[in-house]
mmCIF file with all atom_site columns, C-alpha atoms in Angstrom:
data_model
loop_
_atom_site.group_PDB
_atom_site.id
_atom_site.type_symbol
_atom_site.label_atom_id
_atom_site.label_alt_id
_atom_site.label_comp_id
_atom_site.label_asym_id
_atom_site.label_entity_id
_atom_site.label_seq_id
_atom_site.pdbx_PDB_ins_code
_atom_site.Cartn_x
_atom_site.Cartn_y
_atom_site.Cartn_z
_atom_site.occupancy
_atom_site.B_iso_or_equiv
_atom_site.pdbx_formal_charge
_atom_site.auth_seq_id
_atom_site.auth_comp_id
_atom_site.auth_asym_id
_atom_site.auth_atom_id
_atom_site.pdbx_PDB_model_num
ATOM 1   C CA . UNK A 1 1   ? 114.605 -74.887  -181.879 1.00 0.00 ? 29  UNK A CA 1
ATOM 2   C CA . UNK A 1 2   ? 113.892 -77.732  -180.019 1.00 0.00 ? 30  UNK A CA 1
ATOM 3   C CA . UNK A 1 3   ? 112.809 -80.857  -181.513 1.00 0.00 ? 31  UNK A CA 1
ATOM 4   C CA . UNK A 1 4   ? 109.805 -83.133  -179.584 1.00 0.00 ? 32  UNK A CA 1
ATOM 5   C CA . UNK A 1 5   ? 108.979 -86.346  -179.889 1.00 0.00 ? 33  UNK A CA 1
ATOM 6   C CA . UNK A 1 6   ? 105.046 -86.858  -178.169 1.00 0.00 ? 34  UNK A CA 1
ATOM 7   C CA . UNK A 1 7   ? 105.026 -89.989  -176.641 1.00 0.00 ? 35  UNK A CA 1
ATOM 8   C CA . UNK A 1 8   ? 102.056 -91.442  -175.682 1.00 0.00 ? 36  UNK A CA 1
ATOM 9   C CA . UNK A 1 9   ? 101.899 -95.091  -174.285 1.00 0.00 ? 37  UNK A CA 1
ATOM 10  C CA . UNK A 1 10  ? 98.916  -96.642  -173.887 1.00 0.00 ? 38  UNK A CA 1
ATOM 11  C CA . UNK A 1 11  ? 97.545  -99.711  -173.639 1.00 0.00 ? 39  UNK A CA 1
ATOM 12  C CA . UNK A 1 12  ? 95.214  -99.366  -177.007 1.00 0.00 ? 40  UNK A CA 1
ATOM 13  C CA . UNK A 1 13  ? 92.849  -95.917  -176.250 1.00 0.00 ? 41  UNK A CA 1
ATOM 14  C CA . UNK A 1 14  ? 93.464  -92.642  -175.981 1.00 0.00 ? 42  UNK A CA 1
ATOM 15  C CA . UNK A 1 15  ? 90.872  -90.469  -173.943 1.00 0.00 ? 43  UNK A CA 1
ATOM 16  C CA . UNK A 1 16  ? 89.204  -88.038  -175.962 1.00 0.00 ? 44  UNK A CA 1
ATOM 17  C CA . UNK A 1 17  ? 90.289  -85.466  -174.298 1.00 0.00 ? 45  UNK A CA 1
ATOM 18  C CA . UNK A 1 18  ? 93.339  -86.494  -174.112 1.00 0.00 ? 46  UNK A CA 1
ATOM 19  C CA . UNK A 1 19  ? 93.855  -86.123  -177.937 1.00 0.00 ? 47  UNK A CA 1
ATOM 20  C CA . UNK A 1 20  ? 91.858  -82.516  -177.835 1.00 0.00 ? 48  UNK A CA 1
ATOM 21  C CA . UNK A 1 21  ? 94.790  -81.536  -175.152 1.00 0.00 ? 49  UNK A CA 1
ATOM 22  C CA . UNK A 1 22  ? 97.259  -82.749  -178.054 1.00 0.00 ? 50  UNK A CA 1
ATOM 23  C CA . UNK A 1 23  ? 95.963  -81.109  -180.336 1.00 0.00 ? 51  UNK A CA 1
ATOM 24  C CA . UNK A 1 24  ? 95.937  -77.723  -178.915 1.00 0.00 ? 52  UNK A CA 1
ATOM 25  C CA . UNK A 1 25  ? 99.895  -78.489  -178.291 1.00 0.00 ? 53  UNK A CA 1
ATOM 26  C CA . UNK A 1 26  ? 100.038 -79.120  -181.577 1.00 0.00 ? 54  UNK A CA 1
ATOM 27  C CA . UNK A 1 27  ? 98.551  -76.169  -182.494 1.00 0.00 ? 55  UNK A CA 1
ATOM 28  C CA . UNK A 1 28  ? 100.082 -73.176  -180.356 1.00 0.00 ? 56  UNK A CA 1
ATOM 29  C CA . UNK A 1 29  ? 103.563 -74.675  -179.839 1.00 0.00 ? 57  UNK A CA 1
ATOM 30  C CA . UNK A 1 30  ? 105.806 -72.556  -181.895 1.00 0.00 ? 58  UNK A CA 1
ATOM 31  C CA . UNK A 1 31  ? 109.018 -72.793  -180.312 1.00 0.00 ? 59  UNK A CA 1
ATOM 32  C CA . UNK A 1 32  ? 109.361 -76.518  -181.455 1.00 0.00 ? 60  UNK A CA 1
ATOM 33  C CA . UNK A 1 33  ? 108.919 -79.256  -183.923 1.00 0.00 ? 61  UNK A CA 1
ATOM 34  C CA . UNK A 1 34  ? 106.638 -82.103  -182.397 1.00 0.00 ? 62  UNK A CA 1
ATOM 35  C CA . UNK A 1 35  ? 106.599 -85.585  -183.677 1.00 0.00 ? 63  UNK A CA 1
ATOM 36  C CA . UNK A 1 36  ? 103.389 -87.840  -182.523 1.00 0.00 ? 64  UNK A CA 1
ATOM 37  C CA . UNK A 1 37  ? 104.656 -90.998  -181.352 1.00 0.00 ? 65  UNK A CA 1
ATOM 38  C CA . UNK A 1 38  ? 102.520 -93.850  -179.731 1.00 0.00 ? 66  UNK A CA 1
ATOM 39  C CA . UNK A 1 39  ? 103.313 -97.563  -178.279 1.00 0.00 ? 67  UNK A CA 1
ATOM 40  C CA . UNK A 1 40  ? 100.982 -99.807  -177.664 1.00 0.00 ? 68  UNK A CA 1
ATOM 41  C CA . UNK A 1 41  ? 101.264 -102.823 -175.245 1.00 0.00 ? 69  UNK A CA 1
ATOM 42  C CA . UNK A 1 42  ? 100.048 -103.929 -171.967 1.00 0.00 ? 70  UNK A CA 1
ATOM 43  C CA . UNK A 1 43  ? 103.142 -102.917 -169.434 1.00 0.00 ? 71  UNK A CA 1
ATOM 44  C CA . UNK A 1 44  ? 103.496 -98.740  -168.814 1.00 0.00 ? 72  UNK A CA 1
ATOM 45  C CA . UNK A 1 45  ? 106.416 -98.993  -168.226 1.00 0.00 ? 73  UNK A CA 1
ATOM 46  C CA . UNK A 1 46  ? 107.847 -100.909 -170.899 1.00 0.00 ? 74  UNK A CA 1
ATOM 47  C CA . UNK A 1 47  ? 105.989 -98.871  -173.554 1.00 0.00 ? 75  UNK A CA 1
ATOM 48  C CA . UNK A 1 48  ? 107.644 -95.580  -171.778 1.00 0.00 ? 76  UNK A CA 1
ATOM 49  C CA . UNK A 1 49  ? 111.112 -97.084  -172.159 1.00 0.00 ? 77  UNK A CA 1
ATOM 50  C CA . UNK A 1 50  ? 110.145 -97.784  -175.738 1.00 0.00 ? 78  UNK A CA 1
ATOM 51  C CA . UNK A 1 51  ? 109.082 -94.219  -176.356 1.00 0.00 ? 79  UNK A CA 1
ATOM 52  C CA . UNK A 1 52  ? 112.211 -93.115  -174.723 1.00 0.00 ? 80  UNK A CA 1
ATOM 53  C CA . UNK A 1 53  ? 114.745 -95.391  -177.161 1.00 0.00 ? 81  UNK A CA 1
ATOM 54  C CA . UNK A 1 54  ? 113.071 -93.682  -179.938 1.00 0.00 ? 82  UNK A CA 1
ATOM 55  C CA . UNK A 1 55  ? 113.464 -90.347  -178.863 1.00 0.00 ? 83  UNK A CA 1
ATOM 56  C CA . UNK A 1 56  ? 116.712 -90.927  -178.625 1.00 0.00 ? 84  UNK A CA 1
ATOM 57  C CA . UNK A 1 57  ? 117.611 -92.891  -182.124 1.00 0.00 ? 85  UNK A CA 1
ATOM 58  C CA . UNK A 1 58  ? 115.536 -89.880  -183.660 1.00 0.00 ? 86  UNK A CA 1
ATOM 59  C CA . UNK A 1 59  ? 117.959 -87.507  -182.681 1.00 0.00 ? 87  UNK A CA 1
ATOM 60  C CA . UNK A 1 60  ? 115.216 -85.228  -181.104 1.00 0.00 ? 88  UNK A CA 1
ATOM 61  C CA . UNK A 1 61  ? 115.883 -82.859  -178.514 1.00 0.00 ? 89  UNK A CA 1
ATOM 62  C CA . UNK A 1 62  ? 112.819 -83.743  -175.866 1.00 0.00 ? 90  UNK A CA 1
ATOM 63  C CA . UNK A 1 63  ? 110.858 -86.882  -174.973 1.00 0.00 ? 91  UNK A CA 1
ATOM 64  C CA . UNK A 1 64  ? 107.575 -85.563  -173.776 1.00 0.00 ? 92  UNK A CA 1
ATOM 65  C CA . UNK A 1 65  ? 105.792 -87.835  -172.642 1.00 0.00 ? 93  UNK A CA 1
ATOM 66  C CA . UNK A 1 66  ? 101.533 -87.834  -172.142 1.00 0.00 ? 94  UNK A CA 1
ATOM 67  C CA . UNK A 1 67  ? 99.795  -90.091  -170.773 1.00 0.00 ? 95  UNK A CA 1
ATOM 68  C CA . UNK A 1 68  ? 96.471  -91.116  -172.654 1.00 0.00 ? 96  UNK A CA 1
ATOM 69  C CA . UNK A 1 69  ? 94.115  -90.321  -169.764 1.00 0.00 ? 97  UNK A CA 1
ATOM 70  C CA . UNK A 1 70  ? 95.533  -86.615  -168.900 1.00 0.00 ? 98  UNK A CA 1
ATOM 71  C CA . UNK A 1 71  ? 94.383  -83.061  -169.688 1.00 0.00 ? 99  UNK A CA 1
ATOM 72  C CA . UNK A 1 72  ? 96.144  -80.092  -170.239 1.00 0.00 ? 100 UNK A CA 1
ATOM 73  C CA . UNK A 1 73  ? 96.171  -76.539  -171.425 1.00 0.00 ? 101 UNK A CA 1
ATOM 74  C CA . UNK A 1 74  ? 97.618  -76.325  -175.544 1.00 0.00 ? 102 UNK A CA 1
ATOM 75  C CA . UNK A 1 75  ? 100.402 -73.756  -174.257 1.00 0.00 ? 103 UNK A CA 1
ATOM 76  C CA . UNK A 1 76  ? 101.833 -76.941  -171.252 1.00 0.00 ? 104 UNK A CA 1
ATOM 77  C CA . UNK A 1 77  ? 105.054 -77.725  -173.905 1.00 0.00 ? 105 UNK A CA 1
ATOM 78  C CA . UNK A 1 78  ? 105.923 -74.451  -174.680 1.00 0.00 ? 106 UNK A CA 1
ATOM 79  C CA . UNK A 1 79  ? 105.437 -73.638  -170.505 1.00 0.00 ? 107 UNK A CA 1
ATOM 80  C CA . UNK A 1 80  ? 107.781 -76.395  -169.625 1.00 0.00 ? 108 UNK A CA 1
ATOM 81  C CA . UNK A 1 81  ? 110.263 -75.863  -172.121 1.00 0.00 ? 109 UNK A CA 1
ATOM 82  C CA . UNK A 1 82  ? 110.319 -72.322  -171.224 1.00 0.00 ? 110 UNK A CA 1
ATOM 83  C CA . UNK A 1 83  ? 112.025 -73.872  -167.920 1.00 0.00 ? 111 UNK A CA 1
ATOM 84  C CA . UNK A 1 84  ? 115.161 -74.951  -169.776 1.00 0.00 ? 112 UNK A CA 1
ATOM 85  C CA . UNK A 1 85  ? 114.985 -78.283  -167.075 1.00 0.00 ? 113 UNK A CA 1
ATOM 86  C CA . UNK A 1 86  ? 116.335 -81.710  -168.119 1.00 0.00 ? 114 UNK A CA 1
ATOM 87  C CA . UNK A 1 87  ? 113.879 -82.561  -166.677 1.00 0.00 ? 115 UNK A CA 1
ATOM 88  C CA . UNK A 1 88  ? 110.076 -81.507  -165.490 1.00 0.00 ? 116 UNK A CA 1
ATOM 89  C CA . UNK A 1 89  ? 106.523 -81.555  -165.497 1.00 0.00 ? 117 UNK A CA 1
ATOM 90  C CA . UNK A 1 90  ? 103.013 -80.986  -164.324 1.00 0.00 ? 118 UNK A CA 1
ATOM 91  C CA . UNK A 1 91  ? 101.403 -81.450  -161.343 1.00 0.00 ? 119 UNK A CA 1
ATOM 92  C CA . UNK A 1 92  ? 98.243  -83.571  -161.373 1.00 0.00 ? 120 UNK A CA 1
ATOM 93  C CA . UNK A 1 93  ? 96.275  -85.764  -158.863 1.00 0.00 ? 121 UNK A CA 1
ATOM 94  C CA . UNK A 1 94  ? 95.684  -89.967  -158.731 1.00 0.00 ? 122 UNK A CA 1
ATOM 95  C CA . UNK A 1 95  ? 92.767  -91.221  -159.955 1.00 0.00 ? 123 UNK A CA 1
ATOM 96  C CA . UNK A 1 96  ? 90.938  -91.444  -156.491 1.00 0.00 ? 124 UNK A CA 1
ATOM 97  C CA . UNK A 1 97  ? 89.315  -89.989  -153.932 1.00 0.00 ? 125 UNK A CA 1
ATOM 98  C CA . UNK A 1 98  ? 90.274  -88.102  -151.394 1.00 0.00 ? 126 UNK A CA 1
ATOM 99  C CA . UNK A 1 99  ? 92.482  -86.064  -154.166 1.00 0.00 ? 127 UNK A CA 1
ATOM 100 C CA . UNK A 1 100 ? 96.344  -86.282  -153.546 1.00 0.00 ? 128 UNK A CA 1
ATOM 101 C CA . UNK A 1 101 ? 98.723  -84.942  -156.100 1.00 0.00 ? 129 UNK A CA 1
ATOM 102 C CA . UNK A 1 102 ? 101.585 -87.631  -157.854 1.00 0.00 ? 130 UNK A CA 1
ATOM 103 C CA . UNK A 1 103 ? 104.261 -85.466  -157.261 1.00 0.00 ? 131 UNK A CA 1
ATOM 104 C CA . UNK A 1 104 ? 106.404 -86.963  -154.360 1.00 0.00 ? 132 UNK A CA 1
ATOM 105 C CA . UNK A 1 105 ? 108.573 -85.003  -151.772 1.00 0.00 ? 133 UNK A CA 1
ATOM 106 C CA . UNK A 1 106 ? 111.684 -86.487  -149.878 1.00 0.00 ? 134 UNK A CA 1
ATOM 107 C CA . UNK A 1 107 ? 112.484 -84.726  -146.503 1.00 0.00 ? 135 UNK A CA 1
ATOM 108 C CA . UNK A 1 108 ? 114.307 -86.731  -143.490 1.00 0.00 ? 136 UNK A CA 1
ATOM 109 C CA . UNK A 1 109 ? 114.673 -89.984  -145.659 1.00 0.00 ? 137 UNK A CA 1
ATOM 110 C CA . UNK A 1 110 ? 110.503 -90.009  -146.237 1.00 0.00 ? 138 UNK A CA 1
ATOM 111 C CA . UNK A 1 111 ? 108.824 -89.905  -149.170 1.00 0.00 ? 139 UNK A CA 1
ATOM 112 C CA . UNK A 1 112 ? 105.429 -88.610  -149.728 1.00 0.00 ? 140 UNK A CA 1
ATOM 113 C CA . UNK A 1 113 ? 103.182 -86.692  -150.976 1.00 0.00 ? 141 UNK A CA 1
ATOM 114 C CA . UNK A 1 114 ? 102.540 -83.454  -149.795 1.00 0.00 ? 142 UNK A CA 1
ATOM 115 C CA . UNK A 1 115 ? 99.199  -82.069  -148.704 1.00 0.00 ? 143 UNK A CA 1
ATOM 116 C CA . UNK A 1 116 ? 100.271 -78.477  -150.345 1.00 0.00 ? 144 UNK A CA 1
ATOM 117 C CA . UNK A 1 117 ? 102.403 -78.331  -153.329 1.00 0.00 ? 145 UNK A CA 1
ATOM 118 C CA . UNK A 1 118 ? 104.581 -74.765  -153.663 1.00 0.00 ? 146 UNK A CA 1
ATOM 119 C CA . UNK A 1 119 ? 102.865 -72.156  -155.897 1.00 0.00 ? 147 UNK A CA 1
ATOM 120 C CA . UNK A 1 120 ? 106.040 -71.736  -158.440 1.00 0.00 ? 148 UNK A CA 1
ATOM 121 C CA . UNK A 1 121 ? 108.468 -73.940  -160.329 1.00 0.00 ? 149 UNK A CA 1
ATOM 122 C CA . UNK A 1 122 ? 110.085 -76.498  -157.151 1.00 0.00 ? 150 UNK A CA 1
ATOM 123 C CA . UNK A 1 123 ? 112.576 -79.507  -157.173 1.00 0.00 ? 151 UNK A CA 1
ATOM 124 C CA . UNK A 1 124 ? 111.167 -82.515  -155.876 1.00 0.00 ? 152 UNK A CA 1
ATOM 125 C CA . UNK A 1 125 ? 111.937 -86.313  -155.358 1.00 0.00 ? 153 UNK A CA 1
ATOM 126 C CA . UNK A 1 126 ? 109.277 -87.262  -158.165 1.00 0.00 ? 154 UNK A CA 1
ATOM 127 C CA . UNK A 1 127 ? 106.587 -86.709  -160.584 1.00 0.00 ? 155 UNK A CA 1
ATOM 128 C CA . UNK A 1 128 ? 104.139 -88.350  -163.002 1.00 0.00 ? 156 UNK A CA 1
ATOM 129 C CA . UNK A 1 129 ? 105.194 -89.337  -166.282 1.00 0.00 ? 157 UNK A CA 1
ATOM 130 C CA . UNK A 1 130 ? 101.365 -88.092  -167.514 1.00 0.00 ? 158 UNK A CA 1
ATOM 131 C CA . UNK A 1 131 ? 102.550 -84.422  -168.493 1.00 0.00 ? 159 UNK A CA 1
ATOM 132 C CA . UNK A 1 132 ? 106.575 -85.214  -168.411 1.00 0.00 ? 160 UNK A CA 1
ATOM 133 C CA . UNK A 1 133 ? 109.252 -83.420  -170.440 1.00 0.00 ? 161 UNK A CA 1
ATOM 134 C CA . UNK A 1 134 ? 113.188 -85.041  -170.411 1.00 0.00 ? 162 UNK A CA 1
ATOM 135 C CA . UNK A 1 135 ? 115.478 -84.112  -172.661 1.00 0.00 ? 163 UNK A CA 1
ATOM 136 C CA . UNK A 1 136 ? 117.359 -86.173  -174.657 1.00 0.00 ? 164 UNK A CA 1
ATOM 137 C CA . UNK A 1 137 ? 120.691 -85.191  -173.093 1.00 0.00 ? 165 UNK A CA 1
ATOM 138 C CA . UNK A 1 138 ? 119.139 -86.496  -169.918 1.00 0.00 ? 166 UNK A CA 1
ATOM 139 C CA . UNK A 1 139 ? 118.201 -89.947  -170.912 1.00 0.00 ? 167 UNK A CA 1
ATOM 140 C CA . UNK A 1 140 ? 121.490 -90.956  -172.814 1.00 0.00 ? 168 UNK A CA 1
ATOM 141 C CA . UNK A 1 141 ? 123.206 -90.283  -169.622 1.00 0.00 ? 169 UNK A CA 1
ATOM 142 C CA . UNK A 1 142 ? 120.684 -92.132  -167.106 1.00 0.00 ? 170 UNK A CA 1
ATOM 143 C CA . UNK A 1 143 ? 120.860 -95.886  -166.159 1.00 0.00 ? 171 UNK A CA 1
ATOM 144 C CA . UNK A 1 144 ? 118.919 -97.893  -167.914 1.00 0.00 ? 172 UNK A CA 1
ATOM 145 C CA . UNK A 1 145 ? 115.898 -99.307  -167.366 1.00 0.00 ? 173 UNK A CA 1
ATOM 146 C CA . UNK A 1 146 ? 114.533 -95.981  -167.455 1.00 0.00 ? 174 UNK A CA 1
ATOM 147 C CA . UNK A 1 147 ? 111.651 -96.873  -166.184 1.00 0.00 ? 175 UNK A CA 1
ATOM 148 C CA . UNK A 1 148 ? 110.764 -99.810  -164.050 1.00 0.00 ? 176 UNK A CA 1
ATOM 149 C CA . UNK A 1 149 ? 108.826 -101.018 -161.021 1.00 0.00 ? 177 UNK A CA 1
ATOM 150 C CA . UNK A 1 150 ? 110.151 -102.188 -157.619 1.00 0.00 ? 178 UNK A CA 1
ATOM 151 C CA . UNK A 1 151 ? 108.612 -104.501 -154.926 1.00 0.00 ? 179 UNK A CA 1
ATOM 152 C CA . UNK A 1 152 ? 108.561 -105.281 -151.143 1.00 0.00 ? 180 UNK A CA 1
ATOM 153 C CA . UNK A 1 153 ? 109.688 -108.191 -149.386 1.00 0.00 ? 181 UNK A CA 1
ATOM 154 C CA . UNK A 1 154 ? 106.003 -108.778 -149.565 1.00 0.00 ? 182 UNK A CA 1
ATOM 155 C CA . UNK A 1 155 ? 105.599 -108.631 -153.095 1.00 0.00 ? 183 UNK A CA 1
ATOM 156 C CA . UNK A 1 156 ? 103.672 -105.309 -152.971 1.00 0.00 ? 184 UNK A CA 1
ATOM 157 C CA . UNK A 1 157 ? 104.281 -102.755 -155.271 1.00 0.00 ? 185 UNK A CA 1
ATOM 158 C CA . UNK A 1 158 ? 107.304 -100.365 -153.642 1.00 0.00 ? 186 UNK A CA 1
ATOM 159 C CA . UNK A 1 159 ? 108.437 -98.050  -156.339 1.00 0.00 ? 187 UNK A CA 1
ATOM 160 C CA . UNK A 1 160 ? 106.070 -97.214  -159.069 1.00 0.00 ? 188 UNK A CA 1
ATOM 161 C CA . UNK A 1 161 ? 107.859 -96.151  -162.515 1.00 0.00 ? 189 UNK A CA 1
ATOM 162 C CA . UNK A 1 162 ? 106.907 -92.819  -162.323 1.00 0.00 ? 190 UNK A CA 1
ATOM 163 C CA . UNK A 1 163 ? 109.319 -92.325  -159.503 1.00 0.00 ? 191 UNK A CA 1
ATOM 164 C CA . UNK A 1 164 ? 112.269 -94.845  -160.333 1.00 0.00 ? 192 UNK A CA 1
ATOM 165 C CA . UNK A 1 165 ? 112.555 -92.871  -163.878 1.00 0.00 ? 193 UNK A CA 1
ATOM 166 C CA . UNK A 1 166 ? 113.125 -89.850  -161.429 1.00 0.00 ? 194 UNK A CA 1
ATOM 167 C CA . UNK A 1 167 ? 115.328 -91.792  -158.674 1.00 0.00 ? 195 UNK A CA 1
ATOM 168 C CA . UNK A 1 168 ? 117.622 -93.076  -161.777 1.00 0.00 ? 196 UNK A CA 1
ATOM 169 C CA . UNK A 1 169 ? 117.874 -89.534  -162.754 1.00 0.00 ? 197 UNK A CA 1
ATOM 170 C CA . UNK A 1 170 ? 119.071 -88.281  -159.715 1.00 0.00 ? 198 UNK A CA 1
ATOM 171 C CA . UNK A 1 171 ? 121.877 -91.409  -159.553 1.00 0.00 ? 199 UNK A CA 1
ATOM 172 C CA . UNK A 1 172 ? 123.614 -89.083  -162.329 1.00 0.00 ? 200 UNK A CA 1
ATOM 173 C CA . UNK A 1 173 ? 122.700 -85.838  -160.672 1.00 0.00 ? 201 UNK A CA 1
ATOM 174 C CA . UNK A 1 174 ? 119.553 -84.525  -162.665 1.00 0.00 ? 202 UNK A CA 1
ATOM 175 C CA . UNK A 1 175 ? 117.323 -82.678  -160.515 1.00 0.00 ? 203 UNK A CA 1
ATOM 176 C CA . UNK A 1 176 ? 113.225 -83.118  -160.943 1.00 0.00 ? 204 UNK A CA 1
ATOM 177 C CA . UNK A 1 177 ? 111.195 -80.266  -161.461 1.00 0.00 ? 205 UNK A CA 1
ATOM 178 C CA . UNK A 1 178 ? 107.205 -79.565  -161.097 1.00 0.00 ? 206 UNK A CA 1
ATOM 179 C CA . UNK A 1 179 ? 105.546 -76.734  -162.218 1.00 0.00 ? 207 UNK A CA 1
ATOM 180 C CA . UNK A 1 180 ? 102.584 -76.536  -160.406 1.00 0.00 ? 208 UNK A CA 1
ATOM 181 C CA . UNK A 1 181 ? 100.998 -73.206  -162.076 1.00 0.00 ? 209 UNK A CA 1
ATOM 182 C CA . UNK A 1 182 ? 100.112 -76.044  -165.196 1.00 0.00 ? 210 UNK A CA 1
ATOM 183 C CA . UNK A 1 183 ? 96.802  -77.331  -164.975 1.00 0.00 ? 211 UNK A CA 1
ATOM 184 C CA . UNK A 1 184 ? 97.176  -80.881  -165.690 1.00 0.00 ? 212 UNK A CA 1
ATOM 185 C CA . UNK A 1 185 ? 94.344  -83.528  -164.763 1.00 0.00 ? 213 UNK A CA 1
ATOM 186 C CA . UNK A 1 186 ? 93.893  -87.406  -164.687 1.00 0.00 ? 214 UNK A CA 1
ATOM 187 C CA . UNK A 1 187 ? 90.670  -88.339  -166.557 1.00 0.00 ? 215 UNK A CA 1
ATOM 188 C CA . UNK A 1 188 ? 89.047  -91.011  -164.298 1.00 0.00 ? 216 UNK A CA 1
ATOM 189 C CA . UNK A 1 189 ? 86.007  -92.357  -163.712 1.00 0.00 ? 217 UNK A CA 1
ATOM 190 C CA . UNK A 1 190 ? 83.499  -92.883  -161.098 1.00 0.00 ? 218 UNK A CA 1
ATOM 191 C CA . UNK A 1 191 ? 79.588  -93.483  -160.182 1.00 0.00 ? 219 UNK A CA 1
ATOM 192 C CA . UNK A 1 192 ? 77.725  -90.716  -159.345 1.00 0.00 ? 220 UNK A CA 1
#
């Protein structure tokens, strides 16, 4: 039976839906004990790394992450550990307009985001880390940081940690997986 640690950074709220979506996890998973986790703090992706060093020194089986502005269906952990990946996840959109989905694609050296996404379980270059499942195994073999940002010679914003947690992955040969059949969404807002 596999054994979950929920970890849910934030940087001090938690949507409201977001904690109905846990909820229902935590009340049709069967196939697993789930721990609620949450770290607090102002950087993503240090509270992620956090969240992943106690998954770890808890001797649990999965890290699976949520962020606190997604939505889900209660059945998305059992779903993705059905899989048997190291690791996976959902595939949602940014928080914008025109809609564009996080998950990232790497064909002839290029990296983006593709208009269509396949409609079954695909490898891919990246996901989100808003609906992520790693397992355990996966992390105490990946460089560390897991999760980090990278910049430009300009300064701008390169590499977001959504996708260097997934690049540092692959350095040790763990594919990425999306299964697209989840319905995951971003909770955003904008002015009608």
């Amino acid at each position: 039976m596999a054994k979950v640690l929920l970890g849910i950074p934030s940087g001090g709220s938690v949507k409201t839906k977001t904690m109905f979506s846990i909820f229902q996890v935590l009340f049709q998973t069967t196939d697993a004990t789930i721990t609620l986790a949450e770290r607090q703090g102002a950087l993503g992706p240090d509270n992620r790394n956090h969240l992943a060093q106690m998954a770890l020194d808890g001797d649990y089986t999965h890290l699976f992450l949520v962020d606190a502005d997604m939505s889900f269906p209660g059945d998305i952990l059992e779903r993705l550990l059905a899989h048997n990946k190291d690791l996976i996840g959902a595939a949602y959109n940014y928080r914008a307009f025109p809609r564009r989905t996080v998950v990232k694609i790497k064909r002839d050296g290029q990296v983006y985001s593709p208009d269509r996404l396949p409609e079954s379980l695909f490898s891919c270059h990246a996901i989100g880390s808003g609906a992520k499942l790693v397992t355990t195994h996966a992390l105490a073999h990946m460089p560390r940081p897991w999760f980090a940002l990278d910049f430009d010679r300009d300064g701008m914003l390169s590499v977001s940690d959504d996708v260097w947690f997934c690049q540092q992955a692959h350095m040790v040969g763990i594919q990425t997986f999306c299964d697209p059949t989840i319905e995951a969404k971003h909770i955003g807002e904008y002015e009608y």
